[in-house]
């Protein structure tokens, strides 16, 4: 299992030990290690992820649509010091 730093994306590999319990009532699953990892990232539970099979990775890849999408590169502002000339270093 891999989780993005912000918790929005996850990858579940079926070749690894699953430790997954599915509910017989509604098809929801619980994964204690995943729940702990999400809580550590500040994500409120229950969190709903939409997962699809990725043949290329041979894994289930999912995202949580309730979490905000990361900004596009074009939306990022320049850092506060961008465009300024670097100051010369003076030896004392």
C-alpha positions as a Markdown table, in Angstrom:
| # | Residue | x | y | z |
|---|---|---|---|---|
| 1 | Unk | 0.0 | 0.0 | 0.0 |
| 2 | Unk | 1.2 | 3.5 | -0.8 |
| 3 | Unk | -0.4 | 6.8 | 0.0 |
| 4 | Unk | 0.4 | 10.3 | -1.3 |
| 5 | Unk | 1.7 | 12.7 | 1.3 |
| 6 | Unk | -1.7 | 14.6 | 1.3 |
| 7 | Unk | -3.7 | 11.4 | 1.5 |
| 8 | Unk | -5.7 | 12.1 | -1.7 |
| 9 | Unk | -4.3 | 9.2 | -3.7 |
| 10 | Unk | -3.6 | 5.6 | -2.7 |
| 11 | Unk | -2.4 | 2.4 | -4.4 |
| 12 | Unk | -3.3 | -1.0 | -3.1 |
| 13 | Unk | -1.2 | -3.9 | -4.3 |
| 14 | Unk | -2.9 | -7.3 | -4.3 |
| 15 | Unk | 0.4 | -9.2 | -4.0 |
| 16 | Unk | 0.9 | -7.7 | -0.5 |
| 17 | Unk | -0.9 | -8.9 | 2.6 |
| 18 | Unk | -4.2 | -7.2 | 2.5 |
| 19 | Unk | -5.6 | -7.0 | 6.1 |
| 20 | Unk | -8.8 | -5.8 | 4.5 |
| 21 | Unk | -12.3 | -6.6 | 5.9 |
| 22 | Unk | -15.3 | -6.0 | 3.7 |
| 23 | Unk | -18.7 | -5.3 | 5.0 |
| 24 | Unk | -21.3 | -7.9 | 3.9 |
| 25 | Unk | -24.0 | -5.2 | 4.1 |
| 26 | Unk | -22.7 | -2.4 | 1.8 |
| 27 | Unk | -19.3 | -3.5 | 0.3 |
| 28 | Unk | -17.3 | -1.0 | 2.3 |
| 29 | Unk | -14.0 | -2.1 | 3.5 |
| 30 | Unk | -11.8 | -1.3 | 6.6 |
| 31 | Unk | -8.1 | -1.5 | 6.7 |
| 32 | Unk | -6.6 | -0.7 | 10.1 |
| 33 | Unk | -3.2 | 0.4 | 8.9 |
| 34 | Unk | -4.7 | 2.5 | 6.1 |
| 35 | Unk | -7.1 | 4.2 | 8.6 |
| 36 | Unk | -4.2 | 4.9 | 10.9 |
| 37 | Unk | -2.1 | 6.4 | 8.1 |
| 38 | Unk | -5.0 | 8.6 | 7.0 |
| 39 | Unk | -5.7 | 9.8 | 10.5 |
| 40 | Unk | -2.0 | 10.7 | 10.8 |
| 41 | Unk | -2.4 | 12.9 | 7.7 |
| 42 | Unk | -5.3 | 14.7 | 9.3 |
| 43 | Unk | -8.0 | 13.1 | 7.1 |
| 44 | Unk | -11.4 | 12.7 | 8.7 |
| 45 | Unk | -12.8 | 9.2 | 8.7 |
| 46 | Unk | -14.8 | 7.7 | 7.1 |
| 47 | Unk | -13.1 | 8.7 | 3.9 |
| 48 | Unk | -14.5 | 7.4 | 0.6 |
| 49 | Unk | -12.0 | 6.5 | -2.2 |
| 50 | Unk | -13.0 | 5.7 | -5.7 |
| 51 | Unk | -10.6 | 2.9 | -6.9 |
| 52 | Unk | -10.0 | 1.4 | -10.3 |
| 53 | Unk | -7.8 | -1.4 | -11.5 |
| 54 | Unk | -4.5 | -0.2 | -13.1 |
| 55 | Unk | -3.2 | -3.0 | -15.3 |
| 56 | Unk | 0.1 | -1.2 | -15.8 |
| 57 | Unk | 0.8 | -1.2 | -12.1 |
| 58 | Unk | -1.1 | -4.3 | -11.4 |
| 59 | Unk | -2.7 | -2.6 | -8.5 |
| 60 | Unk | -5.9 | -0.8 | -7.3 |
| 61 | Unk | -5.4 | 3.0 | -7.7 |
| 62 | Unk | -7.8 | 5.4 | -6.1 |
| 63 | Unk | -8.5 | 9.0 | -5.1 |
| 64 | Unk | -10.7 | 10.7 | -2.6 |
| 65 | Unk | -12.9 | 13.2 | -4.4 |
| 66 | Unk | -13.8 | 14.8 | -1.1 |
| 67 | Unk | -10.2 | 16.1 | -0.6 |
| 68 | Unk | -9.1 | 19.2 | -2.6 |
| 69 | Unk | -7.2 | 18.6 | -5.7 |
| 70 | Unk | -3.6 | 19.7 | -5.7 |
| 71 | Unk | -3.0 | 23.0 | -7.5 |
| 72 | Unk | -1.8 | 23.0 | -11.1 |
| 73 | Unk | 1.7 | 24.2 | -11.7 |
| 74 | Unk | 0.3 | 27.2 | -13.6 |
| 75 | Unk | -1.7 | 28.2 | -10.5 |
| 76 | Unk | 1.2 | 28.3 | -8.1 |
| 77 | Unk | 2.5 | 31.8 | -7.4 |
| 78 | Unk | 6.2 | 32.7 | -7.6 |
| 79 | Unk | 8.0 | 32.5 | -4.3 |
| 80 | Unk | 8.5 | 35.8 | -2.4 |
| 81 | Unk | 12.1 | 36.1 | -3.6 |
| 82 | Unk | 11.6 | 35.2 | -7.2 |
| 83 | Unk | 12.9 | 37.6 | -9.7 |
| 84 | Unk | 15.3 | 39.3 | -7.3 |
| 85 | Unk | 19.0 | 39.3 | -7.9 |
| 86 | Unk | 20.9 | 37.2 | -5.4 |
| 87 | Unk | 22.8 | 39.2 | -2.9 |
| 88 | Unk | 26.6 | 39.1 | -3.1 |
| 89 | Unk | 28.3 | 37.4 | -0.2 |
| 90 | Unk | 30.8 | 39.4 | 1.7 |
| 91 | Unk | 33.6 | 37.9 | 3.6 |
| 92 | Unk | 34.2 | 39.3 | 7.0 |
